[in-house]
Short mmCIF file of C-alpha atoms in Angstrom, two decimals:
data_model
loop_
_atom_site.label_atom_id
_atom_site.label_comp_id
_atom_site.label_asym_id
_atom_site.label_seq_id
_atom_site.Cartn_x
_atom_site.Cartn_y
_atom_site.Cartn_z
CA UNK T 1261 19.38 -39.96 -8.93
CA UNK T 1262 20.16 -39.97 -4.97
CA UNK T 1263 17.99 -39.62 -2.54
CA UNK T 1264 18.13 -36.20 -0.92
CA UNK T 1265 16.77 -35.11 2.78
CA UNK T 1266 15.55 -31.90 3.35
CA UNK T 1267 16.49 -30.19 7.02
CA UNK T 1268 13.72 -29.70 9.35
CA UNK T 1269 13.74 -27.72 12.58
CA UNK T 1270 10.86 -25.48 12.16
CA UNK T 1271 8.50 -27.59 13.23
CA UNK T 1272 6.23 -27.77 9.69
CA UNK T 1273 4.40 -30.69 8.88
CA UNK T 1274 6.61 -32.96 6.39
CA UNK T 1275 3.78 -32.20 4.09
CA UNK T 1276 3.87 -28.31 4.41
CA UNK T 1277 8.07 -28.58 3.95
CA UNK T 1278 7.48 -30.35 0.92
CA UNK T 1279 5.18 -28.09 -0.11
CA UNK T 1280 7.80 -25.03 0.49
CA UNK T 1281 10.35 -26.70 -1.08
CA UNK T 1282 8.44 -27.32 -4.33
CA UNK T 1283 7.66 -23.90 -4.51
CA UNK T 1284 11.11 -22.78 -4.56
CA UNK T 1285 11.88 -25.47 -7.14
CA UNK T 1286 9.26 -24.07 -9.62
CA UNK T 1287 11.58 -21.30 -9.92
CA UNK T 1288 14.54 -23.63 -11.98
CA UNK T 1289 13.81 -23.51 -15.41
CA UNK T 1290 17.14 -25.40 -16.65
CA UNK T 1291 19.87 -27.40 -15.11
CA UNK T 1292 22.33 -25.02 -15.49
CA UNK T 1293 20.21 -22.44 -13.56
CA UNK T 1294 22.11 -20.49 -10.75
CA UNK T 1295 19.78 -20.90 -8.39
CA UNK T 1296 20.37 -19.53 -4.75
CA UNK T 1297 17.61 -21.49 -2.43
CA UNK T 1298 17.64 -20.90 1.56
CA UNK T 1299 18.73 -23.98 3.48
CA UNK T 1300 16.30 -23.92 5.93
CA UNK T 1301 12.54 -22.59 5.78
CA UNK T 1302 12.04 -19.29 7.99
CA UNK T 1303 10.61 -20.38 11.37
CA UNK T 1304 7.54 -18.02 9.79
CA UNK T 1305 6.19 -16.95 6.23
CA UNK T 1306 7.79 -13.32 5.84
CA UNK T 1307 6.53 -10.78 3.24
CA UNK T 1308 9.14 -7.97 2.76
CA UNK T 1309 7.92 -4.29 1.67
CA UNK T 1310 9.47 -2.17 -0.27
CA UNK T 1311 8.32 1.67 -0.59
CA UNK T 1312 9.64 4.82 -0.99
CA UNK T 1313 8.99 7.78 -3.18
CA UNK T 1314 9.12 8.28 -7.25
CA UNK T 1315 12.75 8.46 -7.99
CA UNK T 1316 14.17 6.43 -4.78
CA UNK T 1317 14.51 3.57 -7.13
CA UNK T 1318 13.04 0.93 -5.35
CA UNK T 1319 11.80 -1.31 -8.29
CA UNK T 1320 15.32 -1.21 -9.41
CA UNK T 1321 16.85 -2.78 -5.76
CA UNK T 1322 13.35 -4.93 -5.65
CA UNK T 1323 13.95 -6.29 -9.25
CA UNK T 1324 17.67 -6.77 -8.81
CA UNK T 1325 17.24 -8.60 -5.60
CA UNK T 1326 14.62 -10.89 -7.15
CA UNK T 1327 17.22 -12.02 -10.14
CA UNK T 1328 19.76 -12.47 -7.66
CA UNK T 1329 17.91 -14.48 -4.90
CA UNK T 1330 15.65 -16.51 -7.18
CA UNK T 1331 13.79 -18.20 -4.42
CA UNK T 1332 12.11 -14.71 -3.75
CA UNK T 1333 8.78 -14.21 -5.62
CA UNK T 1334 6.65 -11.25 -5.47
CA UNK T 1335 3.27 -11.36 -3.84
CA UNK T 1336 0.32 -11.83 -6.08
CA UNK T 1337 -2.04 -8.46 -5.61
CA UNK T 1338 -6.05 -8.27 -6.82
CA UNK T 1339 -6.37 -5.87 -10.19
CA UNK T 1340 -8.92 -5.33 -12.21
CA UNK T 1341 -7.03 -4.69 -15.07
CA UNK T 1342 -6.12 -7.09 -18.14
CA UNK T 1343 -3.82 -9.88 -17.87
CA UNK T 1344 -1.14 -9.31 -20.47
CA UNK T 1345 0.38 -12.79 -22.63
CA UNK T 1346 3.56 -13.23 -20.08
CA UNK T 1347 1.21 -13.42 -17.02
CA UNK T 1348 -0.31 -16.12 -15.42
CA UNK T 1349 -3.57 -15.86 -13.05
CA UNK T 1350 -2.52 -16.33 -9.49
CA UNK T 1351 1.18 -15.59 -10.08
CA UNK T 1352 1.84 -11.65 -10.65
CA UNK T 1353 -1.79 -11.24 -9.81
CA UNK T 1354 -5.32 -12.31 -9.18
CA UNK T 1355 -7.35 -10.68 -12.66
CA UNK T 1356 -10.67 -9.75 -11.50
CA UNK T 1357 -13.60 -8.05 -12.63
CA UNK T 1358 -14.63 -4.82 -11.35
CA UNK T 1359 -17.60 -6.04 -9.17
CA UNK T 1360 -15.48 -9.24 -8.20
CA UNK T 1361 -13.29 -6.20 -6.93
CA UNK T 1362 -15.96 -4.28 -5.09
CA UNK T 1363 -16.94 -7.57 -3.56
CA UNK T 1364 -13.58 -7.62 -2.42
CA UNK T 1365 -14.06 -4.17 -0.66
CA UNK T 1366 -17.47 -4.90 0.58
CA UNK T 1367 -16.37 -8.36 2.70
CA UNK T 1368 -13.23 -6.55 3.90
CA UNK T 1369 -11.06 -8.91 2.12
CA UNK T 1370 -8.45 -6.18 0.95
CA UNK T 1371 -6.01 -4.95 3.34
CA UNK T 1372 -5.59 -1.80 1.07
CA UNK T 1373 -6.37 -0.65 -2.45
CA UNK T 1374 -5.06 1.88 -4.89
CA UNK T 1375 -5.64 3.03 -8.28
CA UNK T 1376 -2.64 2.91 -10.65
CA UNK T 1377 -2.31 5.26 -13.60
CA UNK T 1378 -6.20 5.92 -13.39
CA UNK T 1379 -6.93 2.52 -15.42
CA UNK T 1380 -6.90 -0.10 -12.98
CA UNK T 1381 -7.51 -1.04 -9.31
CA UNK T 1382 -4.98 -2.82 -7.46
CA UNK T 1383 -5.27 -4.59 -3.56
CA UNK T 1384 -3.51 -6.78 -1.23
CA UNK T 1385 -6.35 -9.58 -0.36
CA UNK T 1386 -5.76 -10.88 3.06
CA UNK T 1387 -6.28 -13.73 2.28
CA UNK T 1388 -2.69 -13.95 -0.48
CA UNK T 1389 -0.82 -12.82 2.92
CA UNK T 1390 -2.87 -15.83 5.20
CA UNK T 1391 -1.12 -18.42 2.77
CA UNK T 1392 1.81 -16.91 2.99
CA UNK T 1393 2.22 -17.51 7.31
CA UNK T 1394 0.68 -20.46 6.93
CA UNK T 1395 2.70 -22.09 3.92
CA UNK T 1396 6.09 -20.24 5.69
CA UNK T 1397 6.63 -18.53 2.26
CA UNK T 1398 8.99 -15.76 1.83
CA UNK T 1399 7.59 -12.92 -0.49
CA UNK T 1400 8.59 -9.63 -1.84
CA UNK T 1401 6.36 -7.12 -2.72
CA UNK T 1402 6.32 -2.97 -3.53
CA UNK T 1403 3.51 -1.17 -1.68
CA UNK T 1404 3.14 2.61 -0.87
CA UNK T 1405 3.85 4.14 2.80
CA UNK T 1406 -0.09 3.68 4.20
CA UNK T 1407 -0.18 0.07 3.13
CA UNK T 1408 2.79 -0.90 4.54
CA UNK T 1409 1.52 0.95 7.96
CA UNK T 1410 -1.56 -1.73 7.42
CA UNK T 1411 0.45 -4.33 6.60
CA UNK T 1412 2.92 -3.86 10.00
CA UNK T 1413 -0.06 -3.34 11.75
CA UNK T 1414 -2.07 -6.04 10.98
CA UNK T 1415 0.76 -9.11 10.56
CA UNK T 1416 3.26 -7.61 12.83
CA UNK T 1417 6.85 -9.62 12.66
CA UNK T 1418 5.68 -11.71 9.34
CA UNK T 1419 6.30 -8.14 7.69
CA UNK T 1420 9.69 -7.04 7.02
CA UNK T 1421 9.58 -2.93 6.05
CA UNK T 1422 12.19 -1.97 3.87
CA UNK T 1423 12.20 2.11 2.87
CA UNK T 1424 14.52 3.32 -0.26
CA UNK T 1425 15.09 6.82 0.06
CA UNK T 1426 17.52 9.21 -2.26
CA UNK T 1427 20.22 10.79 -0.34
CA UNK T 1428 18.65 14.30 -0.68
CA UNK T 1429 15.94 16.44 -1.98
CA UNK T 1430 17.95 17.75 -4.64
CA UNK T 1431 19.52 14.10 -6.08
CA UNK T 1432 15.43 12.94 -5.91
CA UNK T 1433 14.71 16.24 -7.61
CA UNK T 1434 17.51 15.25 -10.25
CA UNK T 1435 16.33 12.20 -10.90
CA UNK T 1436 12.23 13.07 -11.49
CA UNK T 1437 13.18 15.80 -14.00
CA UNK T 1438 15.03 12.75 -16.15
CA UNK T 1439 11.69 10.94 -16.01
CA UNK T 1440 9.57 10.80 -19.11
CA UNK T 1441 6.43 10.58 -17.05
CA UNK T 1442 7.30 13.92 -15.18
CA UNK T 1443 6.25 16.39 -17.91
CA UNK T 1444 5.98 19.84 -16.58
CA UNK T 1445 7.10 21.72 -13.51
CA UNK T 1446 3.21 21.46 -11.71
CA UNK T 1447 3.93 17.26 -12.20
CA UNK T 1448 7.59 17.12 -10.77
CA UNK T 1449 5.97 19.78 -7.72
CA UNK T 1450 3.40 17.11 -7.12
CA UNK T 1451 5.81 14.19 -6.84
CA UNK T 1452 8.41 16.51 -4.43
CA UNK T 1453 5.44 16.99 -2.45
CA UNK T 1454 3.88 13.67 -2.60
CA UNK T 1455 8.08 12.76 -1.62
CA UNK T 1456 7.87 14.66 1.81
CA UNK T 1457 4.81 12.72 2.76
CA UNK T 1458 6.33 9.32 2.17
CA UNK T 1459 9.20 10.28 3.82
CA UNK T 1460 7.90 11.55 7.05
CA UNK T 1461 6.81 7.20 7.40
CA UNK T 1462 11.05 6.40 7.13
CA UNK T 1463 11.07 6.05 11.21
CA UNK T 1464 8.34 3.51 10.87
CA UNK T 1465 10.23 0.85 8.94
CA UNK T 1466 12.34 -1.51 9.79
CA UNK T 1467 15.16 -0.56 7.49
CA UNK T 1468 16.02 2.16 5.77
CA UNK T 1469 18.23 2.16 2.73
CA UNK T 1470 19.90 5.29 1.38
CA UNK T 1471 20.08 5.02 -2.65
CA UNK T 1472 22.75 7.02 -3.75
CA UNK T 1473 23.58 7.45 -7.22
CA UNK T 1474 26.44 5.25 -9.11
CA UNK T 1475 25.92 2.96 -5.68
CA UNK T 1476 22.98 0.20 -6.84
CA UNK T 1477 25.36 -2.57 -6.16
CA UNK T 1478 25.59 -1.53 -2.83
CA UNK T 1479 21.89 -1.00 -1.75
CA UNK T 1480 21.18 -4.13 -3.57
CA UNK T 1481 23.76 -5.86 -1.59
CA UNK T 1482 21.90 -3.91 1.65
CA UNK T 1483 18.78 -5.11 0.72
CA UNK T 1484 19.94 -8.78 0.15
CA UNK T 1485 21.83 -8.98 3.66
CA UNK T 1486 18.23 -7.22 5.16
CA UNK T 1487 16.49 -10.48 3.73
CA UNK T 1488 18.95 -13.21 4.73
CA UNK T 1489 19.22 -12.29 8.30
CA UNK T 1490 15.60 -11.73 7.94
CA UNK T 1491 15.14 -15.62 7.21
CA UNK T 1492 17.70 -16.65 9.38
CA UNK T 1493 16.43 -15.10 12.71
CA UNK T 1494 12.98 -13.69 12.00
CA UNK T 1495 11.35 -10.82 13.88
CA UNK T 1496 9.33 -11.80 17.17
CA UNK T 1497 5.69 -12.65 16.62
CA UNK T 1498 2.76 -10.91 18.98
CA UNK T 1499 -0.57 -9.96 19.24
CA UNK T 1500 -2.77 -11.96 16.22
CA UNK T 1501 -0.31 -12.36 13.88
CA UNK T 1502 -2.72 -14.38 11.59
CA UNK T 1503 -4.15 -11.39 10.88
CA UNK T 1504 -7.99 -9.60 11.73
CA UNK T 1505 -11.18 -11.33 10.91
CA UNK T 1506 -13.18 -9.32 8.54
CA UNK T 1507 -16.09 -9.52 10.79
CA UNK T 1508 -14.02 -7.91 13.58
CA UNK T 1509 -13.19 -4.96 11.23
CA UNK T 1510 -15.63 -1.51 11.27
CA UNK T 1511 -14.98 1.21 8.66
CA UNK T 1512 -15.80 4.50 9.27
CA UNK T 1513 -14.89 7.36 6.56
CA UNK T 1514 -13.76 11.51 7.20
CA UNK T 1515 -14.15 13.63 4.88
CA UNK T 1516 -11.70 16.41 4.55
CA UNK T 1517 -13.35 19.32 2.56
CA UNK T 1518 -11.08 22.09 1.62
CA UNK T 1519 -12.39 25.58 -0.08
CA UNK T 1520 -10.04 28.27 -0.47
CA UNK T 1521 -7.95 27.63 2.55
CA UNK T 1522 -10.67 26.48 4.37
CA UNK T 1523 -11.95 23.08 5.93
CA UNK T 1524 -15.99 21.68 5.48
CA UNK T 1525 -17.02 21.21 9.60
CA UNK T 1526 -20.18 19.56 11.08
CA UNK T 1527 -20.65 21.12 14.68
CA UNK T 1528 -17.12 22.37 14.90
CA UNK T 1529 -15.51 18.73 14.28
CA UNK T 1530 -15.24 16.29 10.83
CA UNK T 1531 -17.39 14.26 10.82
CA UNK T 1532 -17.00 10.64 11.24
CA UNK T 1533 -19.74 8.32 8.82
CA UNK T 1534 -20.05 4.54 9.07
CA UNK T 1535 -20.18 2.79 6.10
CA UNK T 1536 -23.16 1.18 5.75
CA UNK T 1537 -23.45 -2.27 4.29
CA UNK T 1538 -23.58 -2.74 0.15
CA UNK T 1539 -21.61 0.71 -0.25
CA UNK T 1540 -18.34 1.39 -0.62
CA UNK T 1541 -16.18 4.13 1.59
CA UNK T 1542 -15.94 6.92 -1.00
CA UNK T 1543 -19.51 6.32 -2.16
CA UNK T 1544 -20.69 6.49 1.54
CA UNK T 1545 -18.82 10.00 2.28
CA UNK T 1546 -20.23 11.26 -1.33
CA UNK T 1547 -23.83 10.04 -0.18
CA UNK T 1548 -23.43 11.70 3.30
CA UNK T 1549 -21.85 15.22 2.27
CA UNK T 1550 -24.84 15.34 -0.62
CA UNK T 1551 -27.92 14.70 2.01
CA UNK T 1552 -26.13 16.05 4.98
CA UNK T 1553 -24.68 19.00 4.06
CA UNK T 1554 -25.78 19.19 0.13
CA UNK T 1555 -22.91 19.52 -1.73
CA UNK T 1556 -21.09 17.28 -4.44
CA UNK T 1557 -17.31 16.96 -3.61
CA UNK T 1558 -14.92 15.28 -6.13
CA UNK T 1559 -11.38 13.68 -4.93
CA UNK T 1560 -8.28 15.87 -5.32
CA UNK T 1561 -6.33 13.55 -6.98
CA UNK T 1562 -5.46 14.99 -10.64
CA UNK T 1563 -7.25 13.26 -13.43
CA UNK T 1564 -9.77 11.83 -11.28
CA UNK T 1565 -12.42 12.39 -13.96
CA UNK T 1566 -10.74 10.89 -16.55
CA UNK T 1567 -10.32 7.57 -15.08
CA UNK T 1568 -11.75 4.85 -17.00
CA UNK T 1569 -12.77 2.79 -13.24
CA UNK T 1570 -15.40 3.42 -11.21
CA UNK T 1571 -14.75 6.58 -9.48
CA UNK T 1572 -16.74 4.53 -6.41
CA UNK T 1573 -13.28 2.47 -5.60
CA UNK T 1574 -11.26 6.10 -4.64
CA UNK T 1575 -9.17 5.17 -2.26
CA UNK T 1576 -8.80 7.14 1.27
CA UNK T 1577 -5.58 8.80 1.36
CA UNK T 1578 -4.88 8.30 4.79
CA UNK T 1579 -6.10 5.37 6.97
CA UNK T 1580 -6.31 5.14 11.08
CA UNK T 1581 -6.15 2.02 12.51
CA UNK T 1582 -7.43 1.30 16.52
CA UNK T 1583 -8.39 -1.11 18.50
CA UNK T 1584 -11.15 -1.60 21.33
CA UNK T 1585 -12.98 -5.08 22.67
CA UNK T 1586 -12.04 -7.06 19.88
CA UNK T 1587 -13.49 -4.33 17.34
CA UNK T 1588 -10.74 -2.93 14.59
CA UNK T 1589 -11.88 0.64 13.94
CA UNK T 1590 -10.42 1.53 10.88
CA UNK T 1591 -11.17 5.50 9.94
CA UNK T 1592 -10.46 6.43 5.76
CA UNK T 1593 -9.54 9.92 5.59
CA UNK T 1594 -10.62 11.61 1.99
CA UNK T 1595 -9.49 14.83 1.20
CA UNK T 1596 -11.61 16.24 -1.18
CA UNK T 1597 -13.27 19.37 -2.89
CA UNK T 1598 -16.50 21.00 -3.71
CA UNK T 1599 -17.54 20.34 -7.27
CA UNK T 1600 -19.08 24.29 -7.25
CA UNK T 1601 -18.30 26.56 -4.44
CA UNK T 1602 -19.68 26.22 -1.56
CA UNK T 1603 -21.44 29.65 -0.75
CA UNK T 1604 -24.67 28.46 1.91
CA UNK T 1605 -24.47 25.88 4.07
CA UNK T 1606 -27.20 23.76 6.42
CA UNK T 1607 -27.04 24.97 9.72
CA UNK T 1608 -24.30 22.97 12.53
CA UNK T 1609 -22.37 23.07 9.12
CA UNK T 1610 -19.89 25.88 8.45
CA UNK T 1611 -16.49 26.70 6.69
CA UNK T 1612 -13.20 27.18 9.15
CA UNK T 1613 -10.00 28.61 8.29
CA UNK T 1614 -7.55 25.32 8.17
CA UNK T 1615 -4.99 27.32 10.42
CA UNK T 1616 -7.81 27.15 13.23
CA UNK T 1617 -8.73 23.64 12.98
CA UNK T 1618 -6.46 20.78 15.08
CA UNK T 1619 -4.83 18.47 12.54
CA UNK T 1620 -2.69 15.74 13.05
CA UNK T 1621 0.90 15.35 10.96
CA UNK T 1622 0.33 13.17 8.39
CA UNK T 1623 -3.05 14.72 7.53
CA UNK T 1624 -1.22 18.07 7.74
CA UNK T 1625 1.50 16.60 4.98
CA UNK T 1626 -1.08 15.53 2.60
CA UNK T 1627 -3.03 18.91 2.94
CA UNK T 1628 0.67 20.71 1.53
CA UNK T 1629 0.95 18.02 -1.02
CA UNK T 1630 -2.54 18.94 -2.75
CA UNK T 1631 -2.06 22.78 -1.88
CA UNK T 1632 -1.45 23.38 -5.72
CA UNK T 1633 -5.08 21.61 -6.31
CA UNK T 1634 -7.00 23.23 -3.31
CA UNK T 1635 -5.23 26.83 -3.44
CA UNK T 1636 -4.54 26.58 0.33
CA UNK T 1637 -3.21 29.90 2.26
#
């Protein structure tokens, strides 16, 4: 066959171009493959985000865009559950074990973490996004609001936010109800709810793409001209876009305690608990609340006792990120709830009406969307 050159003004190594090049080629499985492949390498490795709430239909634009644009491949994330026959390790994700996962946790190797459907834990290692600035890859991959927020934060223009949002409350509403994993009024509540929360982080993104109904083609086509541009003049690079060394990262865990319309205080503030070495965040609030203020809380999340993984990997529910002399404080909210009522507490610990208490917006958004759970005034 002839020889073919391959373009280079991005200033990669002729080895690392190769290398991008290959990895695009993986993706043709015949000859008569329609195969759409950039012409050029970004100037950067870009990851684009997808989020938006249950019913937005995301997956749907993500999935369509990914057949369409068949150089796109979605980011590999850590799980602990079982690889199934059409999977391959390293491609949809890394399979770990559950202590290979808490290791994970424990050396700050996971820029976020979530439990899906109560059977598995899923994370983004830091690592998977590393190779992806370094290699100048270009990845797709669906993430809720707070991990994108880490992901933005973290890897600043090698993230591309993209948020798919219905066109109203009543169209999402629509759309849940049709849902055969929305099976009572209390479940499509929760997910309205849960909607409002994700959709107060729209202003954040980049883009924001309005799905309305009998109009896929169009937010597909949206998405796809958000991804091309994307590659061919990529967002500005500052701060350490490589990301933060693990070492340079504290975490520090809040517990939110709500009784009957009321928040858990320790000397008229939450309290703020390091996370000492060898334990994980929710274990450390859980050990702290028991000898501090000697009560068992549980997460508010429904079904949390019937999950088959370690109820140790709970995952905060909101994360704040700062910065100060090189040191990345990162403070996990929990929102949680006595497993008995609380009726005496230690002293410098005491019970204050939630209206009283300062909270900021998000926090005060996830507070309504458990209100059914914690029976808040």
């Amino acid at each position: 066959g002839e020889l073919c050159f391959l373009p280079n003004s991005t200033g990669l190594p002729t080895r690392d171009l190769v290398k991008y090049w290959l990895s695009h080629l993986q993706s043709i499985h015949s000859v008569e493959s329609q195969v759409r492949i950039p012409m050029q390498p970004p100037a950067h490795g870009l990851l684009f985000v997808f989020s938006g709430p249950s019913g937005a239909g995301k997956n749907t634009i993500m999935d369509t865009v990914m057949d369409s644009e068949t150089y796109l491949q979605q980011l590999p994330t850590a799980t602990t559950r079982a690889m199934r026959d059409n999977e391959a390790q390293g491609r949809e994700h890394e399979f770990v074990d559950e202590a290979e996962f808490r290791q994970l946790i424990l050396d700050k190797a996971l820029i976020e973490w979530q439990i899906i459907h109560d059977k598995g834990v899923y994370g983004v290692p830091r690592r998977t996004v590393q190779q992806i600035i370094r290699e100048h890859q270009i990845r797709v991959a669906d993430v809720d609001v707070l991990g994108a927020m880490a992901l933005k934060q973290e890897f600043n223009g090698h993230v591309v936010l993209i948020f798919v949002q219905p066109p109203d409350k009543a169209t999402l509403e629509e759309r849940l109800r049709e849902r055969p994993d929305v099976s009572s009024e209390r479940d499509l509540q929760t997910r309205l709810r849960r909607a409002d929360f994700e959709m107060s982080f729209a202003a954040e993104y980049d883009h924001v793409i309005v799905n309305r109904d009998g109009c896929l083609d169009e937010s597909v086509a949206q998405a796809q001209q958000i991804i091309q541009h994307a590659i061919q003049d990529p967002p500005p690079l500052y701060g350490h876009p490589m990301g933060w060394a693990p070492e340079a990262i504290h975490y520090v865990v809040t517990p939110v305690v709500v009784q009957d319309g009321q928040v858990l205080q320790h000397e008229d503030d939450f309290p703020a608990i390091d996370v000492p070495p060898g334990r994980l965040p929710y274990e450390a609030v859980r050990d702290y609340l028991k000898s501090g203020a000697g009560i068992e809380v549980e997460p508010t999340r429904r079904n949390a006792d019937k999950r088959v993984v370690d109820i140790g990997f709970e995952p905060p529910q909101l994360v704040h990120t700062s910065s100060d002399n090189g040191v990345i404080d990162q403070n996990m909210i929990y929102i949680l709830k006595p497993v008995t009522p609380v009726s005496t507490l230690p002293p410098s610990w005491s019970l204050a009406p939630i209206g009283s208490v300062h909270l900021d917006e998000a926090l005060e958004q996830l507070l309504l969307q458990t209100s059914g759970d914690l029976q808040l005034d």
